PDB file of C-alpha atoms and ligand atoms in Angstrom:
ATOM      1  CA  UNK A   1     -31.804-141.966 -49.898  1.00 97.00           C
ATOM      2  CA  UNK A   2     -29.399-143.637 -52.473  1.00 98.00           C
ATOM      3  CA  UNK A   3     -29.477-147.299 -52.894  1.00 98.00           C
ATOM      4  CA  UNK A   4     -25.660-148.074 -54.845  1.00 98.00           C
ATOM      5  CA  UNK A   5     -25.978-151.534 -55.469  1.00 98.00           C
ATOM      6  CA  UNK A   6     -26.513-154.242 -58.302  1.00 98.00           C
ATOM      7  CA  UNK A   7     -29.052-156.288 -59.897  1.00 98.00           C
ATOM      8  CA  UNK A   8     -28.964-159.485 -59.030  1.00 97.00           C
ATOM      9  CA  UNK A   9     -27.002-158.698 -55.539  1.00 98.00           C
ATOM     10  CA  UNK A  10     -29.077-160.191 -53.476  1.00 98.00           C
ATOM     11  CA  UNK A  11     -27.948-157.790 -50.160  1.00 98.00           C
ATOM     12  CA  UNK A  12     -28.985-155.221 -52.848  1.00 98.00           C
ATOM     13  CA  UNK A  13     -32.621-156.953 -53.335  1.00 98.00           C
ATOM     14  CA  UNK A  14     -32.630-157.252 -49.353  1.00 99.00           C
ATOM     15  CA  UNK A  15     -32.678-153.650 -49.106  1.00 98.00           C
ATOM     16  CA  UNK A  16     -35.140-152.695 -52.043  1.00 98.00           C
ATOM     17  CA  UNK A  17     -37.743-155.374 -50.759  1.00 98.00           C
ATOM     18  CA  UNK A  18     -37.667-153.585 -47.632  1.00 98.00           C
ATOM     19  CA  UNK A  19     -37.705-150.061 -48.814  1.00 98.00           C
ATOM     20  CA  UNK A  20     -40.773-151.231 -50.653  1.00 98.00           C
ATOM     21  CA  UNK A  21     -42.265-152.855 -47.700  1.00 98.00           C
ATOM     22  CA  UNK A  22     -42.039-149.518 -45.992  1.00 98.00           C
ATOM     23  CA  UNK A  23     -43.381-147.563 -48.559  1.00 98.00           C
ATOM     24  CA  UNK A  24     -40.377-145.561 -48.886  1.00 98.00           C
ATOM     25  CA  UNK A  25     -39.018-143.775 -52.536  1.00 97.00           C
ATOM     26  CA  UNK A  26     -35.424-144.129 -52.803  1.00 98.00           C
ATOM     27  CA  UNK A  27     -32.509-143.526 -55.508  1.00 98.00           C
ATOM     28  CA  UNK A  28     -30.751-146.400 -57.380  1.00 98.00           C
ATOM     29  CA  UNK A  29     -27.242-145.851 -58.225  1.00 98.00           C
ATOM     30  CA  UNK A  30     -26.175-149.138 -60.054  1.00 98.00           C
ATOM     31  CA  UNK A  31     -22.624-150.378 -59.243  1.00 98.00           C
ATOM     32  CA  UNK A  32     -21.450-153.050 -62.318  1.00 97.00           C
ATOM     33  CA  UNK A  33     -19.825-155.940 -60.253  1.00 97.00           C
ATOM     34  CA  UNK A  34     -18.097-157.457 -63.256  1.00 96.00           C
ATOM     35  CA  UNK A  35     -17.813-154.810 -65.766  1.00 94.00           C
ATOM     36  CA  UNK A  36     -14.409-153.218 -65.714  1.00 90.00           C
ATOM     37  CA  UNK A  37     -12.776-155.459 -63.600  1.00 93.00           C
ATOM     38  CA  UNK A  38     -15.773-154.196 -61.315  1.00 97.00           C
ATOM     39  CA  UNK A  39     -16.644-150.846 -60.098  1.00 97.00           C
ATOM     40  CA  UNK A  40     -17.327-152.102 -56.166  1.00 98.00           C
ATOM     41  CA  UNK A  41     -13.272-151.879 -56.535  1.00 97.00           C
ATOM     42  CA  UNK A  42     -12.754-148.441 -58.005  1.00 97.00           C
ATOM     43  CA  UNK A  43     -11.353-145.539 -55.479  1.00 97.00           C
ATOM     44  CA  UNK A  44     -14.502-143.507 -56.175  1.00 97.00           C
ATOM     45  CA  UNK A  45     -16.416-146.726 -54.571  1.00 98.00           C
ATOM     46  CA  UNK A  46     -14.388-147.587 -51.666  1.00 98.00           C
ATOM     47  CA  UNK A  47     -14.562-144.014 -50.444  1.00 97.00           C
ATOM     48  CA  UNK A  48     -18.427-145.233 -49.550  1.00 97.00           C
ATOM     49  CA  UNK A  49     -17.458-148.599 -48.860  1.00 98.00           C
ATOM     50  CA  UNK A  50     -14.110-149.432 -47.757  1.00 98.00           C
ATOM     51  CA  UNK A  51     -14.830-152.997 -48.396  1.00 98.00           C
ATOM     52  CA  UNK A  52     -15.595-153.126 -51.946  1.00 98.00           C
ATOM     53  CA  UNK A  53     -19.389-154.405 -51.558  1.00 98.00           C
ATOM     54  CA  UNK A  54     -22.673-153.396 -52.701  1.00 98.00           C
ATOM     55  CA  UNK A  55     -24.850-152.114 -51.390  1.00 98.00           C
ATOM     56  CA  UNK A  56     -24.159-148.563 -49.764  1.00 98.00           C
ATOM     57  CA  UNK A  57     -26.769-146.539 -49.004  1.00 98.00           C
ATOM     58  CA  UNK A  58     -26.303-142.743 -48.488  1.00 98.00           C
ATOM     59  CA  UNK A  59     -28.464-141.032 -46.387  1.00 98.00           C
ATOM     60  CA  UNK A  60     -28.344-137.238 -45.760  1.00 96.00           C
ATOM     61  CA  UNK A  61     -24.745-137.034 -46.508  1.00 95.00           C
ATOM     62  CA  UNK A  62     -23.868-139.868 -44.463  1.00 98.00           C
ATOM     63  CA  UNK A  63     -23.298-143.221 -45.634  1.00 98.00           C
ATOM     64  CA  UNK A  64     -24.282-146.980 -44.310  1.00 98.00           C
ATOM     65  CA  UNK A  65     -22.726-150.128 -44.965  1.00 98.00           C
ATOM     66  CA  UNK A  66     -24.150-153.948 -44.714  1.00 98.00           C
ATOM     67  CA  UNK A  67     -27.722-154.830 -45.584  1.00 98.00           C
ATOM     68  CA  UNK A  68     -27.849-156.362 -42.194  1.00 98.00           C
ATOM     69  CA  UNK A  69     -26.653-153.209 -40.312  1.00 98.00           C
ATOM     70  CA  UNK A  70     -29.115-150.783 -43.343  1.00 98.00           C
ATOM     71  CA  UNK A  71     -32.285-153.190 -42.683  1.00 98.00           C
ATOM     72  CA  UNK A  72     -31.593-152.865 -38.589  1.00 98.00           C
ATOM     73  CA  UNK A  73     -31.353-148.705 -38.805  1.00 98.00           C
ATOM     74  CA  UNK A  74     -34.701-148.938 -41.214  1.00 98.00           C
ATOM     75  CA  UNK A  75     -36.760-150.318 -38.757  1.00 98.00           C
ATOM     76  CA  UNK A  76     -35.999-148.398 -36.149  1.00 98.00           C
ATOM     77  CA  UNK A  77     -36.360-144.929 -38.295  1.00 98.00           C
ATOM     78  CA  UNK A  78     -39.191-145.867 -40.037  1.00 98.00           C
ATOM     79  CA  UNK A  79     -41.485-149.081 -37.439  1.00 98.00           C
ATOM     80  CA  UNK A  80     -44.107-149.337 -39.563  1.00 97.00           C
ATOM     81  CA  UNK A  81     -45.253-151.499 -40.888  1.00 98.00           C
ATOM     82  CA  UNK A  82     -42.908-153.190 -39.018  1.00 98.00           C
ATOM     83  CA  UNK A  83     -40.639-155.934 -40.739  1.00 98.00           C
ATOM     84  CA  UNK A  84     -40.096-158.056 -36.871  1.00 98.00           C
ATOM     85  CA  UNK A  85     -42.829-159.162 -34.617  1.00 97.00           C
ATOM     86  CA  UNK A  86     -43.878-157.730 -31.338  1.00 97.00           C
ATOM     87  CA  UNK A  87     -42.716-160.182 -28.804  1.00 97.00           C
ATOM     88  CA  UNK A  88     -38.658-160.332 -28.057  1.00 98.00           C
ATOM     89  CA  UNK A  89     -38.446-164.324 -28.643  1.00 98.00           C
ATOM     90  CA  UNK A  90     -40.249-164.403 -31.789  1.00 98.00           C
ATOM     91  CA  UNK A  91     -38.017-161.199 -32.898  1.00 98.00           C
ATOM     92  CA  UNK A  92     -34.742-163.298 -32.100  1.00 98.00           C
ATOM     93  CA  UNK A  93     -36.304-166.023 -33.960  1.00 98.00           C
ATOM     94  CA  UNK A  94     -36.412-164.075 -36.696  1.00 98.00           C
ATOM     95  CA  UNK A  95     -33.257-162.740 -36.721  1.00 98.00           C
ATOM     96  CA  UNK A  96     -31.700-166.433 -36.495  1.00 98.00           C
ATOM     97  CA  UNK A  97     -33.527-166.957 -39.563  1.00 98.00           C
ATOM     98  CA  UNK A  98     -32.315-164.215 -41.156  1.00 98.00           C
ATOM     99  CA  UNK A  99     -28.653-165.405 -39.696  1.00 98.00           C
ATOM    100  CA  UNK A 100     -29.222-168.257 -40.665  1.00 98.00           C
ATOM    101  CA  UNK A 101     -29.046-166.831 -44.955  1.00 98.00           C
ATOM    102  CA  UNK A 102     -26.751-163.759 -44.164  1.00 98.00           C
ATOM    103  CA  UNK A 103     -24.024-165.733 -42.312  1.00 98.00           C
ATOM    104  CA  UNK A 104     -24.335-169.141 -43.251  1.00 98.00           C
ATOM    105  CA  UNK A 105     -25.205-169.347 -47.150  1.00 98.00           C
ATOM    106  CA  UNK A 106     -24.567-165.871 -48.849  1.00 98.00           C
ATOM    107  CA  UNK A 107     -20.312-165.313 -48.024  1.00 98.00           C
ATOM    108  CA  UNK A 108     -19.584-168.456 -49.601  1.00 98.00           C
ATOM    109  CA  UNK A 109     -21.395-167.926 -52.931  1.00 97.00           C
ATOM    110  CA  UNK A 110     -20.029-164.303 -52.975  1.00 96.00           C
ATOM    111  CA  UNK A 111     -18.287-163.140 -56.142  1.00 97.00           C
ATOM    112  CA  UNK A 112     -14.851-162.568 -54.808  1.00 97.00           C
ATOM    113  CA  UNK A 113     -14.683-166.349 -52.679  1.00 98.00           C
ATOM    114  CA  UNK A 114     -15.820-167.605 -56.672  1.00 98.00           C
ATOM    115  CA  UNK A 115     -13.460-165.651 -57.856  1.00 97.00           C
ATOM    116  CA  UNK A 116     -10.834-167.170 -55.786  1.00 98.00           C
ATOM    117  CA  UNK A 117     -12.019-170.730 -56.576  1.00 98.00           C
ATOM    118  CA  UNK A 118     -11.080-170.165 -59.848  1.00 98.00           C
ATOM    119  CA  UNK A 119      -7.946-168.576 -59.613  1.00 98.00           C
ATOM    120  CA  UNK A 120      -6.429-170.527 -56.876  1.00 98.00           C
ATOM    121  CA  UNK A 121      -8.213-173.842 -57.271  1.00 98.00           C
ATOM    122  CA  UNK A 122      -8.621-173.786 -61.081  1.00 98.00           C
ATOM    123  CA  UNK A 123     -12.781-174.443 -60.905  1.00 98.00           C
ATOM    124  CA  UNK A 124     -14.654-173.100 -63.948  1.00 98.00           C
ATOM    125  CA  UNK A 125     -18.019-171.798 -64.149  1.00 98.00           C
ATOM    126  CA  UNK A 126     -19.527-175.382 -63.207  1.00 98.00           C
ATOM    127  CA  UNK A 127     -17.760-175.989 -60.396  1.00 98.00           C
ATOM    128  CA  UNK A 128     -18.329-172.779 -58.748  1.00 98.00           C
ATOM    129  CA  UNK A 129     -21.852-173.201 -59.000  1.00 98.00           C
ATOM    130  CA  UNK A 130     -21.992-176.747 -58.277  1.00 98.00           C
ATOM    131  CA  UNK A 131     -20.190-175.330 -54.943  1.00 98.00           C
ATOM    132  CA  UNK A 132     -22.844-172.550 -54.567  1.00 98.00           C
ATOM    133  CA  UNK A 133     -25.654-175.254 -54.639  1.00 98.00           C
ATOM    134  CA  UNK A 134     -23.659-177.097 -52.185  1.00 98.00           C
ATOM    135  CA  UNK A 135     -24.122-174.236 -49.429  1.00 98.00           C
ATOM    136  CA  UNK A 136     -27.320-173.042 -50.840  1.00 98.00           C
ATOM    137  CA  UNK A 137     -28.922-176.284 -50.448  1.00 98.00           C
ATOM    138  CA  UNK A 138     -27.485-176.819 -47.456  1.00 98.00           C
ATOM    139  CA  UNK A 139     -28.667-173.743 -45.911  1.00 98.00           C
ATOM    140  CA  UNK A 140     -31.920-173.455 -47.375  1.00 98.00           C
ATOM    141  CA  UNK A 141     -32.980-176.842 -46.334  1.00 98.00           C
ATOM    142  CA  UNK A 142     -31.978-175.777 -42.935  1.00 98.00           C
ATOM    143  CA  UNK A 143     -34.169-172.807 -43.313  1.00 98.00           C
ATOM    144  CA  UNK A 144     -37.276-175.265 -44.369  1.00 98.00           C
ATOM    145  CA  UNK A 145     -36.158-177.594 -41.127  1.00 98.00           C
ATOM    146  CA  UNK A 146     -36.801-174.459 -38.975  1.00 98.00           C
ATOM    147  CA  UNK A 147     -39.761-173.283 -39.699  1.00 98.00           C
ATOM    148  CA  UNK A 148     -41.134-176.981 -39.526  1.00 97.00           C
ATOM    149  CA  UNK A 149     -42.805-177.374 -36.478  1.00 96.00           C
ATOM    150  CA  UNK A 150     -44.244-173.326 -36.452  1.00 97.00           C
ATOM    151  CA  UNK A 151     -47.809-172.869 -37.370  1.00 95.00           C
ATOM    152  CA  UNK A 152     -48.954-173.082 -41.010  1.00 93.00           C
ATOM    153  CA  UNK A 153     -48.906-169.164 -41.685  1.00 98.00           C
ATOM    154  CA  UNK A 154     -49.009-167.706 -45.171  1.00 98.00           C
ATOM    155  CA  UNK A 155     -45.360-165.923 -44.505  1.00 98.00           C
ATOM    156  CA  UNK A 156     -42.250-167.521 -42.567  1.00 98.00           C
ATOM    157  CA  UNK A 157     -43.403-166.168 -39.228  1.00 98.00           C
ATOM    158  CA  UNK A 158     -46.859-164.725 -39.537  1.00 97.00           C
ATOM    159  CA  UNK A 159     -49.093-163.838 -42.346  1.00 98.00           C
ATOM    160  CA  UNK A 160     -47.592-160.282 -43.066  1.00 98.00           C
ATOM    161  CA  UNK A 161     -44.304-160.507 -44.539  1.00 98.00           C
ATOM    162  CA  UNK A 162     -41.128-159.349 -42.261  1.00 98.00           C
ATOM    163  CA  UNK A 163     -37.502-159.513 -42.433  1.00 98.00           C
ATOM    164  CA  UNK A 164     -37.259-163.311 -42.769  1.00 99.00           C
ATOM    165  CA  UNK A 165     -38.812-163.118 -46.586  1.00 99.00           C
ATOM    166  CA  UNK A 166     -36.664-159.893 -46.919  1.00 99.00           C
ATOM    167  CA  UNK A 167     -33.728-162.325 -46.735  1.00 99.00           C
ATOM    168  CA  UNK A 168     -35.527-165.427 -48.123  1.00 99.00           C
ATOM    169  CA  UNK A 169     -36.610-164.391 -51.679  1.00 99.00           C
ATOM    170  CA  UNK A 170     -33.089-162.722 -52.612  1.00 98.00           C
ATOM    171  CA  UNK A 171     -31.204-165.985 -51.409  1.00 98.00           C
ATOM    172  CA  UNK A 172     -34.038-168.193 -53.567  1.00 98.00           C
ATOM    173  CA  UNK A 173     -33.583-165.919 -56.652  1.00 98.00           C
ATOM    174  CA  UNK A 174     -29.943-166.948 -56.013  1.00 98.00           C
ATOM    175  CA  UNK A 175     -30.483-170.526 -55.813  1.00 98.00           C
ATOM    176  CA  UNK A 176     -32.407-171.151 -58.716  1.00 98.00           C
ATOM    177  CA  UNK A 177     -29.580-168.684 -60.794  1.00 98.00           C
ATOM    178  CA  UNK A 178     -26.953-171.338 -59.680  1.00 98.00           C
ATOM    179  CA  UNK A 179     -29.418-174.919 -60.092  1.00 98.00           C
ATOM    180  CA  UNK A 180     -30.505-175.809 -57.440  1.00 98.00           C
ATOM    181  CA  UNK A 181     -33.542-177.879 -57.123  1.00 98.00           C
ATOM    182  CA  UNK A 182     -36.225-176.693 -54.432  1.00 98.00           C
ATOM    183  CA  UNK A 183     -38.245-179.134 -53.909  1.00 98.00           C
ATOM    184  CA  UNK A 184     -37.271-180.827 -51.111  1.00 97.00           C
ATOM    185  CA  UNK A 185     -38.310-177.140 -49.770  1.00 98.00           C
ATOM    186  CA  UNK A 186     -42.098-176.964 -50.052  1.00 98.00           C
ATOM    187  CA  UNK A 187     -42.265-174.896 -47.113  1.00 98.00           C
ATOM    188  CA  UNK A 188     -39.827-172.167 -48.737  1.00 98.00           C
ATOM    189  CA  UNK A 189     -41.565-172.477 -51.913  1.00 98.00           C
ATOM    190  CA  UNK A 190     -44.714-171.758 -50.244  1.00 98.00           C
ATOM    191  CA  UNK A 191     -43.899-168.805 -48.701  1.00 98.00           C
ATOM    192  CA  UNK A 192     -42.037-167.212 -52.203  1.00 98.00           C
ATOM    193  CA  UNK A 193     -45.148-167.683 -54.360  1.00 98.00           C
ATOM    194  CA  UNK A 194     -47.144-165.697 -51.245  1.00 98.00           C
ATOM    195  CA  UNK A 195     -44.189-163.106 -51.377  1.00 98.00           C
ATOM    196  CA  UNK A 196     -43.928-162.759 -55.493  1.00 98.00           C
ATOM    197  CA  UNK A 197     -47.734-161.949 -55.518  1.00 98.00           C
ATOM    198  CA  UNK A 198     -47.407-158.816 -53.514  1.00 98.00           C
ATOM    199  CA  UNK A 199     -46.188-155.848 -55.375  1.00 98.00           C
ATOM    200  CA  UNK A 200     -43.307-154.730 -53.367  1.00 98.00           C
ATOM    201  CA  UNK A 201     -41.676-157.804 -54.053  1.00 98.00           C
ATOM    202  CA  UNK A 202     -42.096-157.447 -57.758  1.00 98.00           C
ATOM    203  CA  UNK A 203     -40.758-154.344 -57.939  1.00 98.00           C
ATOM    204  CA  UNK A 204     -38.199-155.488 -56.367  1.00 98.00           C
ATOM    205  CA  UNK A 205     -36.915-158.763 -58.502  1.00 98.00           C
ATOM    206  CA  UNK A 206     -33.430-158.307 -60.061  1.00 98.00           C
ATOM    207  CA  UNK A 207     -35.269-158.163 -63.360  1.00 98.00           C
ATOM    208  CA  UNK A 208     -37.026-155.317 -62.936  1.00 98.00           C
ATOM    209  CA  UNK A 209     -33.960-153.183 -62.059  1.00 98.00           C
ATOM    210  CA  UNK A 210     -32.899-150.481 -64.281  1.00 96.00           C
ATOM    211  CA  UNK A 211     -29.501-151.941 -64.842  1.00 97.00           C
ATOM    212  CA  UNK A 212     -30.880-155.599 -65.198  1.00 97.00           C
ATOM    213  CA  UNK A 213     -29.749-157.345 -68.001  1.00 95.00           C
TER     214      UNK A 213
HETATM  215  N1  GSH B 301     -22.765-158.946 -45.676  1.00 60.63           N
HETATM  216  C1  GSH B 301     -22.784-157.991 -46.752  1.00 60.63           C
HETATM  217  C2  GSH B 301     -22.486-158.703 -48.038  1.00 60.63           C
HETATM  218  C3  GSH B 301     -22.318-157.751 -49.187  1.00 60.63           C
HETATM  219  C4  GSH B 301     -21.881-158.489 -50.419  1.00 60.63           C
HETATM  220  O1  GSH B 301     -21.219-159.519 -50.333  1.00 60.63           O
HETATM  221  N2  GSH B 301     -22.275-157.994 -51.592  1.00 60.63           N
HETATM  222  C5  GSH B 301     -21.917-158.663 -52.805  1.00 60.63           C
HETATM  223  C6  GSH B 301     -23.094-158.686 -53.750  1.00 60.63           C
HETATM  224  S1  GSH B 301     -24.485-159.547 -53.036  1.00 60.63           S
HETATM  225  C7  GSH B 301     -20.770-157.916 -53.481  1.00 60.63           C
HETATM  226  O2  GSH B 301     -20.737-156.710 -53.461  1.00 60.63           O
HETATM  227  N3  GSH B 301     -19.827-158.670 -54.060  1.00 60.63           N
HETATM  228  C8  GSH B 301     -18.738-158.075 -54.761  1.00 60.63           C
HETATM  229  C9  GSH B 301     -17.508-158.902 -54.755  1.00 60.63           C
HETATM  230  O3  GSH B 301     -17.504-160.009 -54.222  1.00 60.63           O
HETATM  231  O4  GSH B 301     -16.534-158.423 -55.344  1.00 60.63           O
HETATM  232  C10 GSH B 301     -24.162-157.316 -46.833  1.00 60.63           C
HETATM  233  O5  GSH B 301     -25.129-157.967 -46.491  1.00 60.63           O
HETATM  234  O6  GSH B 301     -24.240-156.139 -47.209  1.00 60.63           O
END
């Protein structure tokens, strides 16, 4: 398998935390998103991803698109250990959660909506991140208001970790790149100082990528 992504993408970090999780060796093929006007744009790119985002990941000649869509097919190719509970409601639960990052916070802090902030609305590099810790604390402190009445377990919905910390920690790592202050999230906090302890989320930090700068 071939990961193309980037190192502080955090769909990119999605996918390695969970590759980790399931124990499974994989390829890194680093795609700059700002060098060169960014290589997600280049022909050579698109031909893997016709929309111009990291990550891709090519597997046996065949290529998938969207973390979401990757993290679905790797759980059901590789189950264990599994990264959603047993029972169907606590599994939708999950995903909601998950939703909840991947729909609600991440587009609007993506590089090209920035991009257009600047270029059509004339904000510099403190007013797009003052607008990123808009939606990330918005979000986030939706994410702490959902797990608040759910039983005191060391991860978001249990006390392995699962897809909901595969989301979490990447959109955390995000927040704290653009300012925003946590602690009104104890809950979130909690649950990424359980995660960062475990190796497979280590390995997979933005910082200890091999195009991490
Ligand atoms: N929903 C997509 C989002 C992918 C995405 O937005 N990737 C970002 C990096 S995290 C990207 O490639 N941005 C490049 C750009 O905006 O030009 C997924 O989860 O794979």
């Amino acid at each position: 398998m071939r990961l193309h992504g980037y190192w502080r993408s955090s769909s990119s970090y999605r996918c390695r935390i969970a590759f980790n999780l399931k124990g499974l060796e994989y390829e890194q093929v680093p795609v700059h998103l700002v060098r060169d006007g960014g290589q997600q744009h280049t022909a050579a790119y698109r031909a893997l991803n016709p929309q111009g985002l990291v990550p891709a990941l090519e597997v046996d000649g065949r290529v998938l698109t969207q973390s979401p869509a990757i993290l679905e097919w790797l759980e059901e190719m590789h189950p264990a250990p599994p990264l959603l509970p047993a029972d169907p409601f606590e599994r939708a639960a999950v995903r909601a959660f998950c939703a909840a990052i991947a729909c609600e916070i991440h587009p609007l802090q993506n590089l090209r909506v920035l991009a257009h902030l600047g270029s059509a609305y004339g904000q510099d590099q403190d007013g797009k991140f003052a607008w990123c810790r808009k939606w990330n604390g918005l979000g986030l402190a939706e994410c702490e208001a959902m797990l608040a009445h759910r039983p005191a377990t060391r991860f978001a919905f249990g006390d392995a970790p699962g897809l909901a910390e595969v989301y979490l920690i990447p959109q955390m790592f995000s927040a704290d790149r653009f300012g925003l202050d946590l602690t009104p999230m104890p809950r979130l906090r909690a649950i990424r100082a359980a995660a960062e302890s475990l190796p497979q989320f280590a390995a997979a930090h933005p910082k200890a990528q091999p195009d991490a700068e």
